[in-house]
Coordinates of C-alpha atoms in Angstrom, one line a residue:
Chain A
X1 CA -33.7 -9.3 -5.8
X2 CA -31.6 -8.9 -9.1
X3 CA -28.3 -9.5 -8.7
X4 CA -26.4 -6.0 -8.9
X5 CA -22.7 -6.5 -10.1
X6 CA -21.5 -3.9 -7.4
X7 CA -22.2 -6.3 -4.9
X8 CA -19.5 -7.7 -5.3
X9 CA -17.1 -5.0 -4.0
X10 CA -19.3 -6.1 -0.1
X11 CA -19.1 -9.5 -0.4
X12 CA -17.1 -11.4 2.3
X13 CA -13.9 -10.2 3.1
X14 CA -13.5 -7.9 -0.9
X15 CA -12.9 -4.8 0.8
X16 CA -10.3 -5.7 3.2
X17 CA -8.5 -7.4 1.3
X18 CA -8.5 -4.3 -1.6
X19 CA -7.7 -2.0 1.6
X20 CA -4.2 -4.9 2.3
X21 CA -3.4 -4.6 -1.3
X22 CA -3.8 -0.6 -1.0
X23 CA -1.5 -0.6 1.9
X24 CA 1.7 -2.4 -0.1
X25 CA 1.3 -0.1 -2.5
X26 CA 1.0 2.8 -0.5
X27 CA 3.9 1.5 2.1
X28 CA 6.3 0.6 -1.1
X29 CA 5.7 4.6 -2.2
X30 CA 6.2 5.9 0.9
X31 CA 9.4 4.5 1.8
X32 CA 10.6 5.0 -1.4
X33 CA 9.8 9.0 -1.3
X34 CA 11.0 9.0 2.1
X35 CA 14.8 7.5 0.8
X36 CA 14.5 8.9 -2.6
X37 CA 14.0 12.2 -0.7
X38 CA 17.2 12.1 0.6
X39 CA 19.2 10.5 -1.5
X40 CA 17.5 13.5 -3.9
X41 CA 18.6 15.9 -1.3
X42 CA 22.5 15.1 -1.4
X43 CA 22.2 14.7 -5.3
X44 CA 20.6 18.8 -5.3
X45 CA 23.9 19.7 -3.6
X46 CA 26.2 17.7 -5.8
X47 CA 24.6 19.1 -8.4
X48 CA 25.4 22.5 -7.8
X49 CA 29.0 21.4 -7.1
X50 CA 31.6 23.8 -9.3
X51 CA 33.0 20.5 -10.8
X52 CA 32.3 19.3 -14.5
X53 CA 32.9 15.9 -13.7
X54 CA 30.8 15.7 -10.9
X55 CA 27.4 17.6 -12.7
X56 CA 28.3 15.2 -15.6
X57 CA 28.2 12.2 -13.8
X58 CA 24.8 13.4 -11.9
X59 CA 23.7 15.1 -15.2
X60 CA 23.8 11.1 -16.6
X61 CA 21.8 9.8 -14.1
X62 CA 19.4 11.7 -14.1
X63 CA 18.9 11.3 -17.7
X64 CA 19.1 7.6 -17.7
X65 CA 16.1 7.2 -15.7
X66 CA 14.4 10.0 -17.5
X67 CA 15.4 8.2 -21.3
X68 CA 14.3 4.6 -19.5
X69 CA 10.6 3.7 -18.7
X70 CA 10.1 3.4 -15.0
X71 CA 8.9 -0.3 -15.8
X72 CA 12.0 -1.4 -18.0
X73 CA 14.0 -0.5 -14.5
X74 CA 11.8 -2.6 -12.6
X75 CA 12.5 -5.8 -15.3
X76 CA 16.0 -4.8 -15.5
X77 CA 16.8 -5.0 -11.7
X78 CA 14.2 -8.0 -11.3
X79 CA 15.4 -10.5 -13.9
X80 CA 18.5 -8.8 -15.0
X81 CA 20.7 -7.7 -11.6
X82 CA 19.2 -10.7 -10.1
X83 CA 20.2 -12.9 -12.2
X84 CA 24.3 -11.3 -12.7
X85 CA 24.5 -11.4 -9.1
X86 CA 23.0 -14.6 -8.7
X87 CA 20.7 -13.2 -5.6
X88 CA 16.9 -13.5 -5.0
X89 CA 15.5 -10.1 -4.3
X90 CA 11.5 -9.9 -3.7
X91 CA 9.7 -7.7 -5.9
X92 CA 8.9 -5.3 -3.2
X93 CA 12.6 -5.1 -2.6
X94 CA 12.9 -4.5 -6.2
X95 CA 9.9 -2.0 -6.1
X96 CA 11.5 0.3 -3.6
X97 CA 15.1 0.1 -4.8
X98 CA 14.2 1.2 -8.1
X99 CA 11.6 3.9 -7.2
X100 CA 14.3 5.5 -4.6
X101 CA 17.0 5.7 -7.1
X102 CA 14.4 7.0 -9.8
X103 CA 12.5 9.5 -6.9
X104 CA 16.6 10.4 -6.1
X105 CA 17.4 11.4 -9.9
X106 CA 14.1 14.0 -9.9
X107 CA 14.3 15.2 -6.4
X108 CA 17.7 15.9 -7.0
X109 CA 17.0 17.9 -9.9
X110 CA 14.3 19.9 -7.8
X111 CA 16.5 20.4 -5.3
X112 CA 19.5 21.8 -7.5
X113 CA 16.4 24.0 -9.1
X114 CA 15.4 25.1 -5.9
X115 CA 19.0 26.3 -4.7
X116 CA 20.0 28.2 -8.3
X117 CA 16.7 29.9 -8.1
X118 CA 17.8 31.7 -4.9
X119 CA 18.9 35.2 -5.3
X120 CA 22.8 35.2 -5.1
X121 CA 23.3 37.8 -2.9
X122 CA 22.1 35.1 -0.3
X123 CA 25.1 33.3 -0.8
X124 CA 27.3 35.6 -0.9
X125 CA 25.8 38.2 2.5
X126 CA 25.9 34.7 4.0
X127 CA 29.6 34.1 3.3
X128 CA 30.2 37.6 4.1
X129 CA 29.1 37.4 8.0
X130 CA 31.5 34.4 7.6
X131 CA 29.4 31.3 8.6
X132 CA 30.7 28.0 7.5
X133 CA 29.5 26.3 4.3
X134 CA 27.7 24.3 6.4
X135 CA 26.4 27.2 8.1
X136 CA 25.5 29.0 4.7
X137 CA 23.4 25.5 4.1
X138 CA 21.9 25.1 7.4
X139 CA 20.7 28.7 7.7
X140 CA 20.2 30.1 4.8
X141 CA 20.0 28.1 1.5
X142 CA 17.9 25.3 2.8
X143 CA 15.2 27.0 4.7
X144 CA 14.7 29.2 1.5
X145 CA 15.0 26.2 -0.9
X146 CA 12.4 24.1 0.8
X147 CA 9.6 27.0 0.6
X148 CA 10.2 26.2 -3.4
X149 CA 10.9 22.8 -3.7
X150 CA 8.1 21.6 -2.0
X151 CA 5.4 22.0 -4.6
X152 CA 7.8 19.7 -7.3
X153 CA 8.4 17.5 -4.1
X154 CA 4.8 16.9 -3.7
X155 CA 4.1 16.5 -7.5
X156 CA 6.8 14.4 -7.9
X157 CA 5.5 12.5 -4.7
X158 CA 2.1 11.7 -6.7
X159 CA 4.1 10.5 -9.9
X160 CA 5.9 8.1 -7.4
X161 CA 2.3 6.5 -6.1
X162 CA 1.0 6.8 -9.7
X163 CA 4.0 4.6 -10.8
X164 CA 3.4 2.1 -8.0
X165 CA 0.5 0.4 -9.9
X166 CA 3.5 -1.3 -12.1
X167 CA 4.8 -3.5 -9.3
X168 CA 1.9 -5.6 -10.7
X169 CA 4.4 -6.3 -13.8
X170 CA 6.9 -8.1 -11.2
X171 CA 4.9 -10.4 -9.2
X172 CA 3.6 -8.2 -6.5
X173 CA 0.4 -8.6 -4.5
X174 CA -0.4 -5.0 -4.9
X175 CA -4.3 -3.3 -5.2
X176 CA -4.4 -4.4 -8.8
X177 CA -3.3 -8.2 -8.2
X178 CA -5.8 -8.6 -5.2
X179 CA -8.0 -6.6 -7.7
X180 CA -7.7 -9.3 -10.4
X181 CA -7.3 -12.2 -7.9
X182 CA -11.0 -11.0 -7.0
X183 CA -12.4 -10.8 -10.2
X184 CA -11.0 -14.0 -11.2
X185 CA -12.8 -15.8 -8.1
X186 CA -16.2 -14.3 -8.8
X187 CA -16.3 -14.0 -12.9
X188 CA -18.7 -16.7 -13.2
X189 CA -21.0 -15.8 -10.3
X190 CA -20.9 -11.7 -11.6
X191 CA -19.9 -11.2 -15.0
X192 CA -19.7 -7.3 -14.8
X193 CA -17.2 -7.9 -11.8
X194 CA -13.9 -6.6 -13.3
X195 CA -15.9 -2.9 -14.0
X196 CA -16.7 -2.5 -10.3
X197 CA -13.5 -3.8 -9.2
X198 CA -11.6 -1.7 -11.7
X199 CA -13.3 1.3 -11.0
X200 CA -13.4 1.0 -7.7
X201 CA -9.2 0.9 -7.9
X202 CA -9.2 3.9 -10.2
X203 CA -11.2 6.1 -7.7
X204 CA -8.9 4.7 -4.6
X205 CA -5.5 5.9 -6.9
X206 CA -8.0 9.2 -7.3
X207 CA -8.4 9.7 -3.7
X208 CA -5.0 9.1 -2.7
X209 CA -3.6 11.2 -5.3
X210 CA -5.8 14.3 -5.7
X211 CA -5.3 16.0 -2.3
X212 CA -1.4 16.0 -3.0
X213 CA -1.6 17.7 -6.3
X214 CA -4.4 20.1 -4.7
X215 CA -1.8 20.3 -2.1
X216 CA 0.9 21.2 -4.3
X217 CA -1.0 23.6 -6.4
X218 CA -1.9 25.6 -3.7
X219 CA 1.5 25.8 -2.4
X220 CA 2.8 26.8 -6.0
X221 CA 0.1 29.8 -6.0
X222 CA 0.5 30.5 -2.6
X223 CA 4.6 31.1 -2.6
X224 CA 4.2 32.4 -6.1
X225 CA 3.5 36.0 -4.7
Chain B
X1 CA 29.4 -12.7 -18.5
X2 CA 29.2 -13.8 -22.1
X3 CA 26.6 -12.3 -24.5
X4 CA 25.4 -14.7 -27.0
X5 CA 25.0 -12.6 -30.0
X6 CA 23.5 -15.1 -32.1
X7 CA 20.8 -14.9 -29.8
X8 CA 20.7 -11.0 -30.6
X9 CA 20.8 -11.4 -33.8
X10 CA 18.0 -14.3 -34.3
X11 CA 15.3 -11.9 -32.4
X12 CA 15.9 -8.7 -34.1
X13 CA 13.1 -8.6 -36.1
X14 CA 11.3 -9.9 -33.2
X15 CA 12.2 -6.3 -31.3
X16 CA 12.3 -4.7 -35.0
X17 CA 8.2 -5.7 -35.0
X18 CA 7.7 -4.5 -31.5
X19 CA 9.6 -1.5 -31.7
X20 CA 7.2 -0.1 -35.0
X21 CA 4.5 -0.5 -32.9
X22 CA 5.4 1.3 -30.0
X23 CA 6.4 4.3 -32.0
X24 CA 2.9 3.9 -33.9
X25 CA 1.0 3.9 -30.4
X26 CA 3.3 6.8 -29.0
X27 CA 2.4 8.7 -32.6
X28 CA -1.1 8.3 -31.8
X29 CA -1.3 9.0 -28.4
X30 CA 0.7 12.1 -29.0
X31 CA -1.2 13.4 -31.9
X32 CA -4.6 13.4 -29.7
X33 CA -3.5 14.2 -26.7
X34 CA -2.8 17.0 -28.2
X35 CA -5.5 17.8 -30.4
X36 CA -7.7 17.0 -27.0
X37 CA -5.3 19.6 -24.9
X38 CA -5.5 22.1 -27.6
X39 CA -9.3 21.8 -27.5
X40 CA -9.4 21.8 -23.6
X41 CA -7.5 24.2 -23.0
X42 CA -9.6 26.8 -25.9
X43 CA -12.6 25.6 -23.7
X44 CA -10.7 26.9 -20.9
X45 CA -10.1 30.3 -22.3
X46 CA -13.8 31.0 -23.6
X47 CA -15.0 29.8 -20.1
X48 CA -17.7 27.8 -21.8
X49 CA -19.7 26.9 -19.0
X50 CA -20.9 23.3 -18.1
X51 CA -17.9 22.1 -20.7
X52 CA -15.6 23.8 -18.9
X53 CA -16.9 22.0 -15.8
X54 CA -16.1 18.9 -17.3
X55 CA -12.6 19.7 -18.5
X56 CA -11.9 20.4 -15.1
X57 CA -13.4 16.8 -13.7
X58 CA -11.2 15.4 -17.1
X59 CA -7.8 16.8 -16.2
X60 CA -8.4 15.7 -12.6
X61 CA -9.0 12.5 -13.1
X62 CA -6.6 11.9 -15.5
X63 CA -3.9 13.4 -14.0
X64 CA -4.5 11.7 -10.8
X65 CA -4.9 7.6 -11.4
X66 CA -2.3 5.6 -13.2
X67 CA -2.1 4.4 -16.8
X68 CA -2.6 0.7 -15.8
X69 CA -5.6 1.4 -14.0
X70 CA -6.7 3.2 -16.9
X71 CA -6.2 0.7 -19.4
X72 CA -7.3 -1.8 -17.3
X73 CA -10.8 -0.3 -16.6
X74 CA -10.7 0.5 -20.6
X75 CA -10.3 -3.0 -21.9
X76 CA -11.6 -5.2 -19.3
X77 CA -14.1 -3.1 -17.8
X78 CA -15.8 -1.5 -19.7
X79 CA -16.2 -4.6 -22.1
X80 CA -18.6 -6.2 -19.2
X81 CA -21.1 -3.3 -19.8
X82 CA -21.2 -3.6 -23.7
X83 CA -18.2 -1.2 -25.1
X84 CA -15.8 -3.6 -26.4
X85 CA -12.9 -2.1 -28.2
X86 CA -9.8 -3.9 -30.0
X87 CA -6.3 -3.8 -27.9
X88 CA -4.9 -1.1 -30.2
X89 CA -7.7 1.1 -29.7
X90 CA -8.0 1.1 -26.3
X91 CA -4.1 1.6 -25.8
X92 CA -4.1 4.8 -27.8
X93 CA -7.6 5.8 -26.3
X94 CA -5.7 5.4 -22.9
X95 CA -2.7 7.0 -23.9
X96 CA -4.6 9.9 -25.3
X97 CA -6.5 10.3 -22.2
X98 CA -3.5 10.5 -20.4
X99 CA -2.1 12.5 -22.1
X100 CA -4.4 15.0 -23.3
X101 CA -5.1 16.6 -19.7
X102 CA -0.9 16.8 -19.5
X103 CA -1.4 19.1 -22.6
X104 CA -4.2 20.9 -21.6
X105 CA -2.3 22.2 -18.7
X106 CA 0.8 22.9 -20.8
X107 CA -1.4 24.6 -23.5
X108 CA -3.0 26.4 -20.8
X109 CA -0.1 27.5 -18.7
X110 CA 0.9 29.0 -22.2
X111 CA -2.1 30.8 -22.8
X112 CA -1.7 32.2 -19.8
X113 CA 1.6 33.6 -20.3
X114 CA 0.8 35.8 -23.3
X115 CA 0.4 39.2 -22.3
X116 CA -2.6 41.1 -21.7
X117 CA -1.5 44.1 -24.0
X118 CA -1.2 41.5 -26.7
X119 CA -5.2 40.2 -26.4
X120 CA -6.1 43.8 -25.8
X121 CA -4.2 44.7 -29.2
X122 CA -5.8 42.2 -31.0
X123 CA -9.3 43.1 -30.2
X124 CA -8.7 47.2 -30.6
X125 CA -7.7 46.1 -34.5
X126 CA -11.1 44.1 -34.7
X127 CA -10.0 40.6 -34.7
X128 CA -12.8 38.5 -34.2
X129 CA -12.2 36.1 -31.4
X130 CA -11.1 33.0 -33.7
X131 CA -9.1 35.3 -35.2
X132 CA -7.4 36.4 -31.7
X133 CA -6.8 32.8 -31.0
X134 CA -5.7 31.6 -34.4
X135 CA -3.1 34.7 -34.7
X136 CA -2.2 36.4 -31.8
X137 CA -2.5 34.0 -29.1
X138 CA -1.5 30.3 -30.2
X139 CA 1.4 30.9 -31.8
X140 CA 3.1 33.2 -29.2
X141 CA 1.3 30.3 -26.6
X142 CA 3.5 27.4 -28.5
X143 CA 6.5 29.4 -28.2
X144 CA 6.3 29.5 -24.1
X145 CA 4.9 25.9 -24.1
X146 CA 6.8 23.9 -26.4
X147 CA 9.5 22.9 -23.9
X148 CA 6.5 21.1 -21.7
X149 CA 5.0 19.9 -24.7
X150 CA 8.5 18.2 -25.7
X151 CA 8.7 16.8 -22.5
X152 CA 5.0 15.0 -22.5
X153 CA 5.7 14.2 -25.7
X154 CA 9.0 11.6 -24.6
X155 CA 6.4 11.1 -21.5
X156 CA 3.8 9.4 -24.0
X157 CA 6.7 7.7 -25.6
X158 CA 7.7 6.1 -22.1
X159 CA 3.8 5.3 -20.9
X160 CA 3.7 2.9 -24.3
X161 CA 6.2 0.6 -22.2
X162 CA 2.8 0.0 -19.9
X163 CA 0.4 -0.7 -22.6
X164 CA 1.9 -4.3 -23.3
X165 CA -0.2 -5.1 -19.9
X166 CA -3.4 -5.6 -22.3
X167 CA -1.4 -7.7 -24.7
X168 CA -0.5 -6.0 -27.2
X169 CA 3.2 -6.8 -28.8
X170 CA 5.2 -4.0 -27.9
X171 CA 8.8 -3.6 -26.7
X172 CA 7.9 -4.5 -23.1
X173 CA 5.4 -7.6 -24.0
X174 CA 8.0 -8.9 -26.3
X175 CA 11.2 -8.6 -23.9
X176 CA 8.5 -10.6 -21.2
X177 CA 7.6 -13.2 -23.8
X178 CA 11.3 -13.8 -24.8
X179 CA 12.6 -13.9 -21.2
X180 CA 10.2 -16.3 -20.4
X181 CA 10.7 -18.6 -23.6
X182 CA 14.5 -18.8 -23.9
X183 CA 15.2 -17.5 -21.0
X184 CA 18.2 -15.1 -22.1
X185 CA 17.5 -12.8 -19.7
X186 CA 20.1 -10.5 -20.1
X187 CA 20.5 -10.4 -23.6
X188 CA 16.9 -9.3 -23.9
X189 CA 17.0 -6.6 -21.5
X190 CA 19.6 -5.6 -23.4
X191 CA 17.6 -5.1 -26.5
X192 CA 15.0 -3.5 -24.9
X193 CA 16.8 -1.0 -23.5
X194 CA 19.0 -0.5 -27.0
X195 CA 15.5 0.0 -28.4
X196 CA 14.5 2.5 -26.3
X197 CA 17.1 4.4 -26.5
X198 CA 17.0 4.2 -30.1
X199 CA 13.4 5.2 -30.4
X200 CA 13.5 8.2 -27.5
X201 CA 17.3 9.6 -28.2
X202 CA 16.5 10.8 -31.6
X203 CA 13.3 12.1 -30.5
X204 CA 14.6 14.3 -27.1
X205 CA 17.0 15.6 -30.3
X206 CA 14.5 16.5 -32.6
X207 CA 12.2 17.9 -29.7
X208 CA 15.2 20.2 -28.5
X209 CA 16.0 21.7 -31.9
X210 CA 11.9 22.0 -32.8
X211 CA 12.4 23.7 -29.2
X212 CA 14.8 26.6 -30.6
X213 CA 13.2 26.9 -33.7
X214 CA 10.0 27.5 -32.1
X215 CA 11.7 30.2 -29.8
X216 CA 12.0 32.2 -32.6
X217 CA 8.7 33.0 -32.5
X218 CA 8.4 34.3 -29.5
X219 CA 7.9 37.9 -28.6
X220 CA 10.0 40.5 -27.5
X221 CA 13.1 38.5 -28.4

């Protein structure tokens, strides 16, 4: 039988290995939304502090990741931090403190959407029954702001696993480095390799990725009305 | 820590070089992304059939896989089955198919925001349905859509620091390739990030005062 190039996704141990690779990507993206998400959480609430100092200081940080590529803060804090502190950090350490600090700038700024959007009436009936401030938070701000946060949270969430595919750039054994490690290995053997492998990576980012912004969409129509 | 300057200075037209040529991608991939949104999103509005099938299948797939995936099934992959394309090309290709679904839905979402008495308007004075979009809608459509337009327009400008993964000398190839040579590590991060802030400062400028020009336009204001 004529040797198909797809084959090659079957062969030996291909999958498995694709599925390892898959995994480090998706564990570096999921830890980083979960700590990006809180650290976004506190920066909302700063953010809607009454001080000038304090919205200018989060007001710049979220503008320096938004000026900077995603990827210059991953060479940056790889060869630059790494080599003023004179500390070895592994790229996947590198990989999740970058995308928490950059998933903490935008979920902050969802957040601090999120709580000006509410009516202010809220605040203020809720300061009139006298709770607390923490009170005013815990009871009524938040559960409101979640119902419309969560559509940008889960957007956001898909730009984070999007951006993931860079760790590639610093040394990571992601999807795409098992992806070219395999290609490289059977190049000879099946030219047409690197399209299956490829493509086979670009529907795997598709699958992860389009029941979030489905997801998210649906929310977003859904709490619309 | 000391900065050797001389070093600075002896690769500036290095980053000078590299610099051109990621504003000349992010020009390109800008331009037809959104010449492709703009045409996406009219597709959208007529509900041509089949077509508008396939914008949908477009925007989702765009919007949902990375750029390096992209440009690596682009210029590697797509070469094994016969459809070779230069490094430039398939950079701004990428960039445009990135980016055109990004302004389909901003084009769209603006569409959508122009009232109904407006359209209804049009058609009762006998515009013809060209006429309807080239008059009535697009231009009061721009006006609701040009902050998201600004904002995938820096986005483009960003997604050229990726591009440099198929070898082509921009700011991000050129910072790797002179880390690794001289090993001044911090003085070229330096540069890169001066040069980014150089090429996307101006531009979040212009973009915000285009913004208020275009507001102008809009209705009922």
């Amino acid at each position: 039988m004529q040797n198909l190039g797809i084959n090659v996704l079957f062969e030996g141990t291909t999958l498995q290995r694709l599925f390892e690779g898959l995994m480090m990507t998706a564990g570096i993206a999921f830890i980083s939304i979960i700590i990006g998400s809180f650290l976004g959480i506190g920066m909302g609430l700063l953010r809607t502090s009454k001080s000038g100092i304090v919205q200018f200081i989060c007001r710049f940080y979220l503008e320096v990741f938004r000026i900077i590529p995603i990827l210059v803060w991953l060479f940056i804090v790889y060869f630059g931090v790494t080599n003023a502190l004179d500390i070895h950090l592994d790229g996947e350490i590198v990989a999740v403190i970058v995308f928490s600090l950059w998933g903490a700038a935008e979920m902050g700024d969802i957040v601090r959407g999120a709580l000006e959007s509410l009516p202010k009436h809220q605040i203020e009936s809720g300061k009139a029954i006298g709770l607390s401030f923490w009170g005013l938070y815990r009871y009524v701000l938040i559960p409101q702001a979640v119902r419309r946060m969560l559509p940008g949270a889960i957007n956001l969430s898909t730009r984070m696993v999007k951006t993931t595919s860079l760790v590639v750039m610093i040394g990571v054994i992601d999807v795409i480095k098992v992806g070219q490690q395999i290609i490289e290995r059977s190049v000879i053997k099946v030219p047409t390799a690197s399209f299956w492998v490829y493509g086979l990576i670009f529907i795997l980012y598709f699958i992860i990725c389009y029941p979030l912004s489905k997801l998210s969409k649906k929310l977003e129509a859904k709490w619309e009305n | 820590m000391d900065i050797n300057w001389q070093f600075i200075i002896s690769t500036l037209p290095l980053y000078q070089k590299a610099a051109w040529i990621t504003i000349k991608l992010g020009f390109w991939g800008t331009l037809l992304s959104l010449i492709i949104g703009l045409v996406c999103s009219i597709i959208l509005y007529f509900r041509i059939k089949i077509l508008k099938e396939l914008v949908g299948i477009y925007v989702e797939l765009s919007r949902n896989t990375p750029l390096l995936i992209q440009l690596f099934f682009l210029y590697f992959g797509l070469t094994k089955i016969g459809i070779t394309m230069s490094e430039t090309t398939c950079a701004i290709i990428g960039l445009a198919f990135l980016g055109g679904s990004y302004m389909s839905e901003a084009f769209r979402s603006g569409i959508e925001a122009v009232s109904k008495t407006q359209i209804e308007s049009g058609l009762s004075i006998g515009l013809s349905q060209m006429q309807l979009i080239r008059y009535v809608i697009l231009p009061q459509a721009f006006a609701v859509t040009m902050p998201s337009l600004a904002a995938n327009c820096i986005f483009l400008f960003k997604e050229t620091s990726i591009v440099g993964a198929i070898a082509i000398a921009e700011l991000m190839h050129v910072t790797q390739d002179v880390i690794g040579m001289y090993y001044q590590t911090f003085e070229s991060l330096f540069m890169l990030v001066v040069a980014y802030l150089i090429i996307i400062l101006p531009l979040s400028f212009l973009l915000t005062w285009l913004e208020r020009k275009v507001r102008y336009a809009e209705f009922g204001n």
